[in-house]
Amino acid sequence: MKLAIFASGQGSNFSAIVKAIKDGKIKVGLVVLVCDKPEARVISRAKKAKTAVILVKREDFSGRAEFEAAIIQRLKSYKIGLICLAGFMRMLSPGFVRKYHNRIMNIHPSLLPAFKGSHAIKDALDAAVPFTGVTVHFVDEEMDHGPVILQQKVRITSKDTLASLEKRIHSVEHKLYPRAIRFFCEGKIKVRGRKVEISNP
Ligand code: GRF
């Protein structure tokens, strides 16, 4: 199985996945990083891990269709079985999602459907809820939506700051994402409508 990671940020999840592969916890070949931000830290992490990088800048294309066509074209030769979004801050079109139906995962720092969007950790802290968490889900046509694969709660304490909560959420992410990828690669995940079933986790 070949894996592509789409990321445009810090890349801590990228590195966690690389480590899980190196440690033999997931049997998958990480073949390529797709990134739309030349200055993103994840690019240097990919270089260090000797992973190929496809850099596609949205502003180099007249529209989303052309942008995605370029990604699809450049991914073709890799024969990708799974795409993992890890801080890729762009919505994929319904056509792209259909092409990789139930083969695109995303990780989101909340217990979806609560706190969708790009400020999920801060929003949970501001809402003063007792806990938030992490969700790994298959991507569908809507933002932060689609069949949930794994979720884990993270308690919010009265002493939490945004930084402390982010730190705990990220450390949960770094375990949960490799686990979801492992289940996928072992063929343990079945999607029935909007429900995910995992056999012998
Ligand atoms: C993570 O919090 C993830 O849940 C969200 O984007 C962030 C990416 O962090 N989708 P990193 O770039 O992997 O450090």
Short mmCIF file of C-alpha atoms and ligand atoms in Angstrom, two decimals:
data_model
loop_
_atom_site.label_atom_id
_atom_site.label_comp_id
_atom_site.label_asym_id
_atom_site.label_seq_id
_atom_site.Cartn_x
_atom_site.Cartn_y
_atom_site.Cartn_z
CA MET A 1 0.00 0.00 0.00
CA LYS A 2 1.28 3.44 -0.91
CA LEU A 3 0.49 6.52 1.08
CA ALA A 4 0.43 10.21 0.18
CA ILE A 5 0.24 12.85 2.88
CA PHE A 6 -1.27 16.24 2.06
CA ALA A 7 -0.05 18.90 4.49
CA SER A 8 0.73 22.58 4.44
CA GLY A 9 1.77 23.40 7.99
CA GLN A 10 4.14 22.36 10.75
CA GLY A 11 4.07 18.69 9.85
CA SER A 12 4.14 17.15 13.32
CA ASN A 13 1.58 14.55 12.17
CA PHE A 14 3.69 13.91 9.09
CA SER A 15 6.65 13.12 11.33
CA ALA A 16 4.55 10.94 13.64
CA ILE A 17 3.45 8.87 10.64
CA VAL A 18 7.04 8.63 9.36
CA LYS A 19 8.13 7.41 12.80
CA ALA A 20 5.34 4.81 12.99
CA ILE A 21 6.42 3.47 9.59
CA LYS A 22 10.09 3.39 10.63
CA ASP A 23 9.21 1.60 13.86
CA GLY A 24 7.36 -1.04 11.82
CA LYS A 25 4.00 -0.17 13.37
CA ILE A 26 2.38 0.47 10.00
CA LYS A 27 3.20 -1.44 6.87
CA VAL A 28 2.78 1.27 4.30
CA GLY A 29 5.12 3.05 1.95
CA LEU A 30 5.06 6.80 2.41
CA VAL A 31 5.85 7.85 -1.09
CA VAL A 32 4.96 11.48 -1.40
CA LEU A 33 4.06 14.70 0.39
CA VAL A 34 1.68 17.06 -1.40
CA CYS A 35 2.07 20.62 -0.15
CA ASP A 36 0.71 23.95 -1.36
CA LYS A 37 2.94 26.22 0.72
CA PRO A 38 6.62 26.52 -0.23
CA GLU A 39 7.50 27.95 3.20
CA ALA A 40 5.78 25.20 5.21
CA ARG A 41 7.93 23.42 7.78
CA VAL A 42 6.55 20.06 6.66
CA ILE A 43 8.67 20.33 3.49
CA SER A 44 11.94 20.22 5.40
CA ARG A 45 10.61 17.29 7.42
CA ALA A 46 9.83 15.46 4.14
CA LYS A 47 13.31 16.16 2.81
CA LYS A 48 14.83 14.82 6.01
CA ALA A 49 12.69 11.69 5.70
CA LYS A 50 13.73 11.38 2.03
CA THR A 51 10.10 11.59 0.92
CA ALA A 52 9.28 13.04 -2.50
CA VAL A 53 7.49 16.39 -2.44
CA ILE A 54 4.87 17.61 -4.88
CA LEU A 55 4.64 21.37 -4.41
CA VAL A 56 1.55 22.86 -6.00
CA LYS A 57 0.76 26.50 -5.36
CA ARG A 58 -2.91 27.33 -5.75
CA GLU A 59 -2.12 30.75 -7.23
CA ASP A 60 -0.31 29.11 -10.15
CA PHE A 61 -3.64 27.74 -11.38
CA SER A 62 -6.70 29.55 -12.71
CA GLY A 63 -9.15 27.52 -10.63
CA ARG A 64 -9.55 24.66 -8.17
CA ALA A 65 -10.27 22.20 -11.00
CA GLU A 66 -6.91 22.96 -12.67
CA PHE A 67 -5.11 22.87 -9.30
CA GLU A 68 -6.54 19.45 -8.46
CA ALA A 69 -5.99 18.12 -11.99
CA ALA A 70 -2.30 18.93 -11.56
CA ILE A 71 -2.19 17.05 -8.27
CA ILE A 72 -3.99 14.04 -9.76
CA GLN A 73 -1.67 14.05 -12.77
CA ARG A 74 1.44 14.15 -10.60
CA LEU A 75 0.12 11.48 -8.24
CA LYS A 76 -0.68 9.08 -11.08
CA SER A 77 2.71 7.41 -11.30
CA TYR A 78 2.75 6.71 -7.55
CA LYS A 79 -0.39 4.49 -7.58
CA ILE A 80 -1.54 5.82 -4.22
CA GLY A 81 -3.84 3.60 -2.12
CA LEU A 82 -4.46 6.08 0.70
CA ILE A 83 -4.30 9.86 1.11
CA CYS A 84 -3.96 11.34 4.58
CA LEU A 85 -4.74 15.01 5.07
CA ALA A 86 -2.71 16.40 7.95
CA GLY A 87 -3.21 20.12 8.19
CA PHE A 88 -3.90 20.59 4.47
CA MET A 89 -5.90 23.78 4.67
CA ARG A 90 -7.90 23.35 1.48
CA MET A 91 -11.25 21.78 0.75
CA LEU A 92 -11.07 19.07 -1.89
CA SER A 93 -13.72 19.17 -4.61
CA PRO A 94 -16.50 16.53 -4.78
CA GLY A 95 -14.83 15.17 -7.93
CA PHE A 96 -11.52 14.65 -6.15
CA VAL A 97 -13.24 13.03 -3.18
CA ARG A 98 -15.15 10.68 -5.50
CA LYS A 99 -11.95 9.68 -7.28
CA TYR A 100 -10.46 8.49 -3.99
CA HIS A 101 -13.76 7.40 -2.42
CA ASN A 102 -13.18 6.31 1.22
CA ARG A 103 -9.45 6.42 0.61
CA ILE A 104 -8.91 9.95 1.94
CA MET A 105 -8.59 10.41 5.71
CA ASN A 106 -8.43 13.62 7.68
CA ILE A 107 -7.44 14.36 11.25
CA HIS A 108 -9.26 17.09 13.13
CA PRO A 109 -8.54 18.45 16.63
CA SER A 110 -12.02 18.10 18.13
CA LEU A 111 -14.70 15.51 18.68
CA LEU A 112 -16.57 16.03 15.44
CA PRO A 113 -19.26 17.14 14.76
CA ALA A 114 -18.33 19.62 17.53
CA PHE A 115 -15.99 22.48 16.66
CA LYS A 116 -15.47 22.17 12.92
CA GLY A 117 -13.15 24.62 11.19
CA SER A 118 -9.63 25.87 11.56
CA HIS A 119 -9.77 27.11 15.20
CA ALA A 120 -11.19 23.99 16.77
CA ILE A 121 -8.87 23.91 19.80
CA LYS A 122 -9.40 27.56 20.70
CA ASP A 123 -13.14 27.28 20.08
CA ALA A 124 -13.39 24.36 22.51
CA LEU A 125 -11.36 26.23 25.13
CA ASP A 126 -13.48 29.38 24.70
CA ALA A 127 -16.67 27.35 24.96
CA ALA A 128 -15.48 26.08 28.37
CA VAL A 129 -16.58 22.53 27.61
CA PRO A 130 -15.17 19.88 29.96
CA PHE A 131 -13.53 17.91 27.18
CA THR A 132 -12.68 18.03 23.53
CA GLY A 133 -10.61 15.54 21.54
CA VAL A 134 -9.37 14.26 18.22
CA THR A 135 -11.20 12.70 15.28
CA VAL A 136 -9.87 10.72 12.34
CA HIS A 137 -12.48 10.42 9.62
CA PHE A 138 -12.93 9.67 5.94
CA VAL A 139 -13.33 12.79 3.86
CA ASP A 140 -16.57 13.50 2.04
CA GLU A 141 -17.83 16.58 0.18
CA GLU A 142 -18.39 18.64 3.35
CA MET A 143 -15.79 20.26 5.55
CA ASP A 144 -14.72 18.24 8.63
CA HIS A 145 -17.41 15.69 7.87
CA GLY A 146 -17.55 12.08 6.76
CA PRO A 147 -17.54 8.62 8.40
CA VAL A 148 -15.67 8.69 11.71
CA ILE A 149 -12.88 6.11 12.01
CA LEU A 150 -11.47 6.87 15.47
CA GLN A 151 -12.10 9.45 18.17
CA GLN A 152 -10.37 10.09 21.45
CA LYS A 153 -11.39 12.45 24.21
CA VAL A 154 -9.04 15.00 25.75
CA ARG A 155 -10.04 16.57 29.07
CA ILE A 156 -9.88 20.36 29.41
CA THR A 157 -8.82 21.54 32.85
CA SER A 158 -9.28 24.95 34.45
CA LYS A 159 -5.51 25.47 34.23
CA ASP A 160 -5.37 24.90 30.48
CA THR A 161 -4.04 27.56 28.16
CA LEU A 162 -4.30 27.30 24.40
CA ALA A 163 -0.67 26.12 24.31
CA SER A 164 -1.11 23.41 26.94
CA LEU A 165 -4.29 22.10 25.35
CA GLU A 166 -2.74 22.13 21.88
CA LYS A 167 0.19 20.13 23.20
CA ARG A 168 -2.03 17.40 24.67
CA ILE A 169 -4.23 17.27 21.58
CA HIS A 170 -1.22 16.94 19.30
CA SER A 171 0.24 14.11 21.31
CA VAL A 172 -3.10 12.26 21.01
CA GLU A 173 -3.13 12.97 17.26
CA HIS A 174 0.32 11.49 16.84
CA LYS A 175 -0.91 8.13 18.16
CA LEU A 176 -4.42 8.13 16.72
CA TYR A 177 -3.51 8.85 13.09
CA PRO A 178 -0.95 6.02 12.74
CA ARG A 179 -3.46 3.69 14.40
CA ALA A 180 -6.19 4.56 11.87
CA ILE A 181 -3.71 4.12 9.01
CA ARG A 182 -2.69 0.74 10.40
CA PHE A 183 -6.33 -0.45 10.54
CA PHE A 184 -6.82 0.72 6.96
CA CYS A 185 -3.67 -1.02 5.69
CA GLU A 186 -4.61 -4.23 7.50
CA GLY A 187 -7.98 -4.19 5.71
CA LYS A 188 -9.83 -3.93 9.02
CA ILE A 189 -11.98 -0.95 8.09
CA LYS A 190 -15.38 -1.36 6.43
CA VAL A 191 -17.56 1.62 5.63
CA ARG A 192 -21.31 1.01 5.63
CA GLY A 193 -23.07 4.20 4.67
CA ARG A 194 -21.95 6.75 7.26
CA LYS A 195 -20.76 4.13 9.72
CA VAL A 196 -17.27 2.70 10.01
CA GLU A 197 -16.77 -0.80 11.35
CA ILE A 198 -13.35 -1.89 12.53
CA SER A 199 -12.79 -5.61 12.85
CA ASN A 200 -10.54 -6.91 15.70
CA PRO A 201 -8.92 -3.56 16.49
C1 GRF B 1 -3.50 19.21 13.44
O1 GRF B 1 -3.94 19.75 14.66
C2 GRF B 1 -4.63 18.56 12.70
O2 GRF B 1 -5.60 18.03 13.56
C3 GRF B 1 -5.21 19.69 11.92
O3 GRF B 1 -4.09 20.45 11.51
C4 GRF B 1 -3.05 20.30 12.47
C5 GRF B 1 -1.81 19.92 11.74
O4 GRF B 1 -0.70 19.94 12.60
N1 GRF B 1 -5.98 19.21 10.81
P1 GRF B 1 0.72 19.47 12.06
O5 GRF B 1 1.04 20.33 10.84
O6 GRF B 1 0.62 18.03 11.71
O7 GRF B 1 1.68 19.73 13.18
#
